[in-house]
XYZ file of C-alpha atoms in Angstrom:
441
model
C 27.739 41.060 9.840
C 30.232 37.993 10.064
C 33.479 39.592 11.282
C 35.472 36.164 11.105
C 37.752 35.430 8.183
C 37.607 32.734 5.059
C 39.706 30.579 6.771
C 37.507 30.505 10.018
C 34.612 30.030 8.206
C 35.730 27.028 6.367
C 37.579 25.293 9.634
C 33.865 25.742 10.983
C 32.291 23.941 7.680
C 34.700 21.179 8.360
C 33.972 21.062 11.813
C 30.391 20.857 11.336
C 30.772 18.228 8.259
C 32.555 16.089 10.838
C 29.600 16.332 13.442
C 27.011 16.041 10.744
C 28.930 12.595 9.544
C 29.133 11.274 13.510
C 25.476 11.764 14.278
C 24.816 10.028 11.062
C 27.093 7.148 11.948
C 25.396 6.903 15.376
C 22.228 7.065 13.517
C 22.573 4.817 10.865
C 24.857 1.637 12.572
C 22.591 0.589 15.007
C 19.330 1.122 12.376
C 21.182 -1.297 10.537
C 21.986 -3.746 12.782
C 18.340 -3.624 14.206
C 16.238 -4.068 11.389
C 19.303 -6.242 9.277
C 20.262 -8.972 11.626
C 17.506 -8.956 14.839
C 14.175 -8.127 13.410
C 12.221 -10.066 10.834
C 12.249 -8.960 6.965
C 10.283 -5.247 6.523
C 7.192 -5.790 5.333
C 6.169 -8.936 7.538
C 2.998 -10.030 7.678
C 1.137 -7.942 5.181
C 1.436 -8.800 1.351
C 3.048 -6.177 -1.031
C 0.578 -4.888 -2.494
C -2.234 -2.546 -1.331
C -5.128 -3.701 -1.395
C -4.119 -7.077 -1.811
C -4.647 -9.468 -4.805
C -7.362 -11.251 -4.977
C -6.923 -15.359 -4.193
C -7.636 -16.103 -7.402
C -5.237 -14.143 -9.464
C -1.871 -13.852 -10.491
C 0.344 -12.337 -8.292
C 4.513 -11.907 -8.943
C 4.269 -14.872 -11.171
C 2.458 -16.934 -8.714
C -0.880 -18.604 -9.851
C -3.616 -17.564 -7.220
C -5.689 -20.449 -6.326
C -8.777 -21.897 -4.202
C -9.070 -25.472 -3.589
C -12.804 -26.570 -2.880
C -13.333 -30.562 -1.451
C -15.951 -32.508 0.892
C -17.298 -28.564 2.001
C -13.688 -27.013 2.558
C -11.567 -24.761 0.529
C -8.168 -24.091 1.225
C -6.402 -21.644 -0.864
C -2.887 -21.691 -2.406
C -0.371 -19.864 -5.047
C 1.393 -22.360 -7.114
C 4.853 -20.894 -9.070
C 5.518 -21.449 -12.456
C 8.859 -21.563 -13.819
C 9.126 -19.116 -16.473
C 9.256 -20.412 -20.140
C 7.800 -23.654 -18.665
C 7.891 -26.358 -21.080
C 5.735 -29.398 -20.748
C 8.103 -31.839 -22.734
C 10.169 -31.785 -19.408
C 9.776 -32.173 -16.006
C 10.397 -30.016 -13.045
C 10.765 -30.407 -9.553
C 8.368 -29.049 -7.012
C 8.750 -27.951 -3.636
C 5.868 -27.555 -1.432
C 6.257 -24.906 1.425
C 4.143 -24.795 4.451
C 3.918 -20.896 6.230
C 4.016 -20.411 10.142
C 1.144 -19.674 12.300
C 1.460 -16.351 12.070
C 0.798 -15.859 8.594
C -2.117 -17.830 8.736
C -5.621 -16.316 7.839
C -7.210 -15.699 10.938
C -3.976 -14.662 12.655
C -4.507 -10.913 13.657
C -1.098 -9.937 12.656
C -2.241 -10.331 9.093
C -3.646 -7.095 8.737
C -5.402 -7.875 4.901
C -6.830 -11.387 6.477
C -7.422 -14.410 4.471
C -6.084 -13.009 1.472
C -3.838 -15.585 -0.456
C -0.650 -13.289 -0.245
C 0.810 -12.874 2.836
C 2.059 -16.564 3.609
C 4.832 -15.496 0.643
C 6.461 -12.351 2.307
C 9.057 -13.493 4.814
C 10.964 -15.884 6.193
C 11.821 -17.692 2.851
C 15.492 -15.799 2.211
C 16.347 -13.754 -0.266
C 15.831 -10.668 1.118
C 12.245 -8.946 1.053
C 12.097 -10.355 -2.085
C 8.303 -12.314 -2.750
C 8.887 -16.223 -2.763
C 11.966 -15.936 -1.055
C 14.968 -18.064 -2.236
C 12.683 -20.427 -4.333
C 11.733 -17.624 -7.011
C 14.891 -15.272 -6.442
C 18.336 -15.718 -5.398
C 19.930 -18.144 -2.620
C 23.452 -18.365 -1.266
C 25.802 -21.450 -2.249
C 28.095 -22.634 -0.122
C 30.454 -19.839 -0.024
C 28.080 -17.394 0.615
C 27.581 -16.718 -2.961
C 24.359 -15.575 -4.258
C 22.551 -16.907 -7.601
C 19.495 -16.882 -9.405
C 17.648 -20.312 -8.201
C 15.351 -20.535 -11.195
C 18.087 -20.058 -13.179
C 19.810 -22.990 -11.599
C 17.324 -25.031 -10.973
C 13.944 -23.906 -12.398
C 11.195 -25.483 -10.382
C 7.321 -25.156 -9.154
C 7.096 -23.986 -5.623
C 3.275 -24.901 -4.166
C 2.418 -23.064 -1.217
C -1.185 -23.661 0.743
C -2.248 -20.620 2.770
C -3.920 -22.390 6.219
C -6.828 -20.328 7.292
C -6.124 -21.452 10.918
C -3.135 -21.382 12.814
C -3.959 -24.236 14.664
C -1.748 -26.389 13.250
C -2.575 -25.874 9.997
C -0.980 -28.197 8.636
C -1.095 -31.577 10.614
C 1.548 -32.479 13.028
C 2.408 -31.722 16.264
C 3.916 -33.467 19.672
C 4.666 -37.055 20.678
C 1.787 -38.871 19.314
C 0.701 -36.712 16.937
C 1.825 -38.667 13.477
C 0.412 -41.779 14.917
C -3.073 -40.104 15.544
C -5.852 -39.186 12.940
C -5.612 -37.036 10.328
C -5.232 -33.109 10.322
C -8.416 -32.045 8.611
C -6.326 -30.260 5.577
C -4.199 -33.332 4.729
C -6.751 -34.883 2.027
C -7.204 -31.764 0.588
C -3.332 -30.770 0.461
C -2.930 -34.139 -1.462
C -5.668 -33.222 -3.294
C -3.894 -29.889 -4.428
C -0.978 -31.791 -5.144
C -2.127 -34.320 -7.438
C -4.136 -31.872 -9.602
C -0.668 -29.645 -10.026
C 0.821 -33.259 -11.089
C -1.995 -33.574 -13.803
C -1.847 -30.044 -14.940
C 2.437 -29.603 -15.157
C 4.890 -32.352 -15.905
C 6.419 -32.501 -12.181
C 8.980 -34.876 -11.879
C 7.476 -37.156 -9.046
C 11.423 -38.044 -7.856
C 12.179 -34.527 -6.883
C 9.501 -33.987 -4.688
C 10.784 -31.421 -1.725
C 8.473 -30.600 1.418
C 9.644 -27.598 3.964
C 8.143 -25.207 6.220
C 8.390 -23.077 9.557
C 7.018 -23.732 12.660
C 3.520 -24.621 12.124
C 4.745 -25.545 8.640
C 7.942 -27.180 10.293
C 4.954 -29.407 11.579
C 3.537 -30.188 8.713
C 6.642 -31.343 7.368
C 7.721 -33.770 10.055
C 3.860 -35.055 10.094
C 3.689 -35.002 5.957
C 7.462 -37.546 5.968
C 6.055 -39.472 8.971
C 2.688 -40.465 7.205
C 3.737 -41.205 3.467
C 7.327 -41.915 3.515
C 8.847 -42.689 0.296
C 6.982 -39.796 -1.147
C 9.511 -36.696 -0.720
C 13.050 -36.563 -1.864
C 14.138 -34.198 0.374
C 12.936 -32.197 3.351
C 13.637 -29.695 6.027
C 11.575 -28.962 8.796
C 12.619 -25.687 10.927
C 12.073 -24.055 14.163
C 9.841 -26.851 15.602
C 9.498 -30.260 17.675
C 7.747 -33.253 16.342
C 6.845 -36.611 17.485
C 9.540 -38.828 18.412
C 8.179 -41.673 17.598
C 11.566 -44.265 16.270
C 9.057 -46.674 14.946
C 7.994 -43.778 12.236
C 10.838 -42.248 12.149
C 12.839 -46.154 11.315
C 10.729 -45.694 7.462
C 12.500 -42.315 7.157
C 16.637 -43.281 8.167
C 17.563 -43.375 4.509
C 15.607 -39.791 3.406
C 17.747 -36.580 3.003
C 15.960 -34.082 6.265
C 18.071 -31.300 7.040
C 16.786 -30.115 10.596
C 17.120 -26.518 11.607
C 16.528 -24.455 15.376
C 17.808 -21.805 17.096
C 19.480 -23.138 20.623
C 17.115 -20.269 22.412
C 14.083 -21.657 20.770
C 11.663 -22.834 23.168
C 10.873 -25.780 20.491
C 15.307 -26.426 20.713
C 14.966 -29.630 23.251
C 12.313 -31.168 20.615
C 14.161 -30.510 17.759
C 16.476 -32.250 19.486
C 14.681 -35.045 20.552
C 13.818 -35.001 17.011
C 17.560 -35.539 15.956
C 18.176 -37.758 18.249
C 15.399 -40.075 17.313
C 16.831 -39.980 14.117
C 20.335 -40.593 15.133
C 18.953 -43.478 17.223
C 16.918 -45.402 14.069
C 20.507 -45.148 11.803
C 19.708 -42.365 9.474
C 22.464 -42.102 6.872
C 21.118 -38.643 5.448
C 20.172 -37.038 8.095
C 21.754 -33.437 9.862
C 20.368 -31.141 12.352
C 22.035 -27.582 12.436
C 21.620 -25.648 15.727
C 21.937 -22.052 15.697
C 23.415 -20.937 18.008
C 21.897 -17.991 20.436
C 19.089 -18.267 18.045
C 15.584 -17.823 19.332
C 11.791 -18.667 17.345
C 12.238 -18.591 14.515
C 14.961 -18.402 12.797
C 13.476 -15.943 9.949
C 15.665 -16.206 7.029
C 18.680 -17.802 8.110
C 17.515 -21.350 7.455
C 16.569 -20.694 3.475
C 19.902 -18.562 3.325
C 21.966 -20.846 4.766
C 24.965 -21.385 2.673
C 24.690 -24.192 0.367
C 21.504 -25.689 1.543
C 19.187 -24.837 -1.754
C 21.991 -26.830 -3.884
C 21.777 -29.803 -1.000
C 18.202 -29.454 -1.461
C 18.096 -29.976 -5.188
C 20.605 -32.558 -5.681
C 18.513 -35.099 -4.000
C 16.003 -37.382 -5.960
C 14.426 -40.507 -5.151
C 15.489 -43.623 -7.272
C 12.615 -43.924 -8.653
C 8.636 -42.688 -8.745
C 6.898 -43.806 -5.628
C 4.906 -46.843 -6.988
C 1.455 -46.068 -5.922
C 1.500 -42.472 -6.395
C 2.309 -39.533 -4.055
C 1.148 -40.201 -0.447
C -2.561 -41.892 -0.368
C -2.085 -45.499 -0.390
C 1.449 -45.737 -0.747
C 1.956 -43.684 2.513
C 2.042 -45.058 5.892
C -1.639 -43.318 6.935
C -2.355 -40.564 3.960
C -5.591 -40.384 2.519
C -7.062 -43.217 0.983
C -9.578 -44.148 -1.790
C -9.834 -44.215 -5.373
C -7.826 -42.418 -7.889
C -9.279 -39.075 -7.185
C -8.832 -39.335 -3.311
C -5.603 -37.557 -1.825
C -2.827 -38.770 -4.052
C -2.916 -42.693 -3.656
C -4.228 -45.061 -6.359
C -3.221 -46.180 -9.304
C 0.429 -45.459 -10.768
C 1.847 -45.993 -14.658
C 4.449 -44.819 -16.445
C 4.724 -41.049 -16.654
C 6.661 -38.415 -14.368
C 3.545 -37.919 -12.292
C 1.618 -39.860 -9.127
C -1.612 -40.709 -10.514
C -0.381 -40.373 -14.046
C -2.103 -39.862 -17.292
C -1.027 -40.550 -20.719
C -0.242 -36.528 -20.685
C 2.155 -37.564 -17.974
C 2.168 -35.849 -14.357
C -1.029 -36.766 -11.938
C -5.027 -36.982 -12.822
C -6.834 -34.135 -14.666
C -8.847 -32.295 -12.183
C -12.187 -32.284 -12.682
C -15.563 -30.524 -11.077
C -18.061 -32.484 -9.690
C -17.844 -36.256 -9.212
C -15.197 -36.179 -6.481
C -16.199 -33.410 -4.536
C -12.997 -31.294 -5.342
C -12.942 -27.981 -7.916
C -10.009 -25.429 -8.448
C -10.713 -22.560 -9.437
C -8.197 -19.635 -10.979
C -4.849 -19.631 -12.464
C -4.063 -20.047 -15.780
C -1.350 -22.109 -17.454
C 2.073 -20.394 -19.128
C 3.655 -22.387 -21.892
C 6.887 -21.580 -23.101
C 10.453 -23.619 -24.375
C 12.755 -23.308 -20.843
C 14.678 -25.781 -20.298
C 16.422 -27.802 -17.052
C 19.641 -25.881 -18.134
C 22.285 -23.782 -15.573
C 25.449 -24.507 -13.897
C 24.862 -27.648 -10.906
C 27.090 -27.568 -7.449
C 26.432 -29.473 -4.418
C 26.318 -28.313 -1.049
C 29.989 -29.686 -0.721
C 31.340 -28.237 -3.829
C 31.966 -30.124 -6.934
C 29.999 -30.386 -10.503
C 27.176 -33.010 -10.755
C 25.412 -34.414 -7.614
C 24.901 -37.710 -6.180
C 21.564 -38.532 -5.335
C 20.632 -38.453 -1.697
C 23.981 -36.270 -0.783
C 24.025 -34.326 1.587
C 26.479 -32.137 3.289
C 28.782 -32.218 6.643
C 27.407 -34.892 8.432
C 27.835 -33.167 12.092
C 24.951 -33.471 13.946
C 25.292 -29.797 15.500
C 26.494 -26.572 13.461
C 26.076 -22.699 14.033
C 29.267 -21.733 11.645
C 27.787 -19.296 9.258
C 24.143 -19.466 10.033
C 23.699 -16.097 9.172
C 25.945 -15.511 6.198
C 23.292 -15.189 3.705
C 21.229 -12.389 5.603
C 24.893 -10.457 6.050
C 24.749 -10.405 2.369
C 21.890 -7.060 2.650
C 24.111 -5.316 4.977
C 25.903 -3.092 3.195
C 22.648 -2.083 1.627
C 21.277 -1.576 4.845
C 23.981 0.614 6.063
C 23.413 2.415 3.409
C 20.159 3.192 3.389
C 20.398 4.131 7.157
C 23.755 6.286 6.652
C 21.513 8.222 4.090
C 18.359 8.541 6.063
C 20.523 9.633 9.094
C 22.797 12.496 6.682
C 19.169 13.817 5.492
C 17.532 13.962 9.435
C 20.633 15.391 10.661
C 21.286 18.113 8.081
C 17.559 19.037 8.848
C 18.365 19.523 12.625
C 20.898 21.391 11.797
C 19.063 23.388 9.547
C 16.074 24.121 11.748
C 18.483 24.761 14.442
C 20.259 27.379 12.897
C 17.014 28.953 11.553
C 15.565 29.378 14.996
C 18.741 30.994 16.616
């Protein structure tokens, strides 16, 4: 029988509720910390859902796709703004994945499945899409709903091969052939233009590593096409003769300064730097390593830098193809060259956005997806990267050609959460030892 009185019973509860909370603290602070700021989002590398959706269906609003041309397919999820309304036109970005979310990669534990390229790295959390289909920081550090802001498409290829999947590369590598993928990317491209009304002067082209390639190699070859882009955590080829063609286009370079890819990215900048570009910034992160994971789509303000650029006009001969400086060439069907009238579109119609596409004739079919209608608008509140209402075309933000202030600001944001969670997992396993403890004395 307990001999000891009320009062030294409860000076031992307190006592123990004050070790209980300590061991939770030491628990749940560095849990935190580990899996909020130094490891990549939960969930990596495997899609959502279990098993995962098939390529050619739906998925968290994103149209599952297969494109099929000249014996290759190469699959993709396009994102539809919700309420779309084909009366108005949208911008599109096109995101390119990193190697290791590629098909054959074996990291991706459900394969080649159409899903996975969509679960990390892209901001915003855990969330699916990233900062493109949820929320994004402004420049304060301020989240908001980006479709709300700025409804757009978001187009985003799934490589089955991480070997560069996407074109690009090295010194020489824009000025060499082709990456086997590029005619049917354009391909993929021009058939969203002829299915939705994208507006063809708010054209936006990003990516990651691999897809960082792709993006340097994509602005290289058909300049003129994109409004906007930002390649991340890569090198590229330094060639100033290319690069010359691109001084005037909005790129907002990102890389860690401990990524092994930092003295390209570099070179990159420099190159730039050394052909006059007038809308060009590189942002170094510093003590940053490959890649930078979320930090580059949550860094504050650069979704409204992103979408306040726009070309002056519609590229003349369509999206890439002809008009570019090496895309694909041939008739109207071919890449994204070819003819051009008036519409919002690259190889326009009289239904306005790019050709029909078709199966048979060309080579090329698409197969699933379906197409939402609906009466949204282009409405919600507009701020630049530098503060202010309306923006000006081709803004962009400080013009320092290094920065690593707030680099991480938007991932803080799911901190407290994170605490949280770990604070409560560490109260539950600690109250069990304690439990268990006192059961087997």
């Amino acid at each position: 029988m307990d001999s000891s009185s009320p009062h030294d019973r409860a000076l031992q509860r307190r006592r123990s509720l004050r070790t209980l909370v300590k061991k939770a603290l030491c628990f749940a602070l560095p849990a935190a910390l580990a899996f909020g700021i130094s490891s990549p989002a939960w969930g990596a590398y495997r899609c959502p859902q279990t098993p995962s959706p098939p390529s050619t269906e739906t998925y968290q609003g994103f149209l599952g796709r297969v494109e099929k041309l000249d014996g290759q397919e190469l699959p993709y999820r396009l994102f539809v703004p919700k309420d779309y309304d084909p009366a108005k036109a949208y911008p599109l970005v096109l995101y390119l994945h990193h190697a290791g979310l590629a098909g054959t990669d074996p990291n991706n534990e459900s394969g080649w499945d159409n899903c996975v390229h969509l679960t990390s790295e892209i901001g915003s959390g855990d969330d699916y899409g990233g900062v493109f289909t949820h929320r994004a920081v402004d420049k304060d550090g301020n989240r908001f709903d980006t479709q709300q802001r700025y409804p757009h498409f978001v187009l985003a290829p799934h490589a089955n091969s991480p070997a560069y999947g996407f074109g690009g590369g090295g010194p020489g590598s824009a000025s060499g052939p082709e990456h086997a993928t590029r005619k049917i990317l354009w391909t993929i491209l021009a058939a969203v233009q002829g299915e939705f009304n994208i507006d063809a002067t708010r054209l936006y082209v990003t990516g990651i590593s691999m897809g960082c390639y792709g993006t340097w190699d994509l602005l290289m070859r058909s300049p003129g096409v994109f409004a906007a882009a930002s390649p991340q955590s890569c090198r590229g080829d330094p060639d100033t003769k290319l690069l010359s063609a691109l001084k005037d286009t909005p790129i907002w370079s990102m890389c860690g300064t401990k990524d092994s890819y930092f003295s390209g990215a570099q070179a990159m900048a420099d190159g730039m730097k050394q052909v006059g570009a007038t809308a060009f910034q590189f942002t170094a992160m510093e003590g940053v390593g490959h890649s930078i994971n979320d930090r580059g789509y949550d860094y504050p303000g650069f979704i409204d830098w992103m979408f306040a650029q726009h070309l002056a006009e519609a590229p003349a001969g369509g999206s890439g193809g002809a008009a570019g400086s090496a895309g694909t060439t041939g008739g109207s069907n071919a890449g994204m060259g070819g003819a051009s009238s008036a519409g919002s579109g690259g190889i326009v119609s009289e239904a306005g956005g790019g050709f029909a596409p078709a199966t048979g004739g060309d080579g090329h079919t698409s197969t699933g997806g379906s197409t939402p209608t609906g009466d949204q608008g282009m409405s919600g509140s507009v701020a630049t990267a530098n503060g202010g209402s309306t923006p000006t075309p081709n803004a962009t933000p400080s013009s320092s050609s290094s920065s690593s202030a707030s680099c991480a600001a938007g991932r803080s944001q799911r901190l407290p959460d994170q605490v949280a969670w770990g604070f409560g997992a560490a109260l539950v396993l600690a109250g069990w030892r304690r439990k268990r403890g006192a059961h087997l004395r």
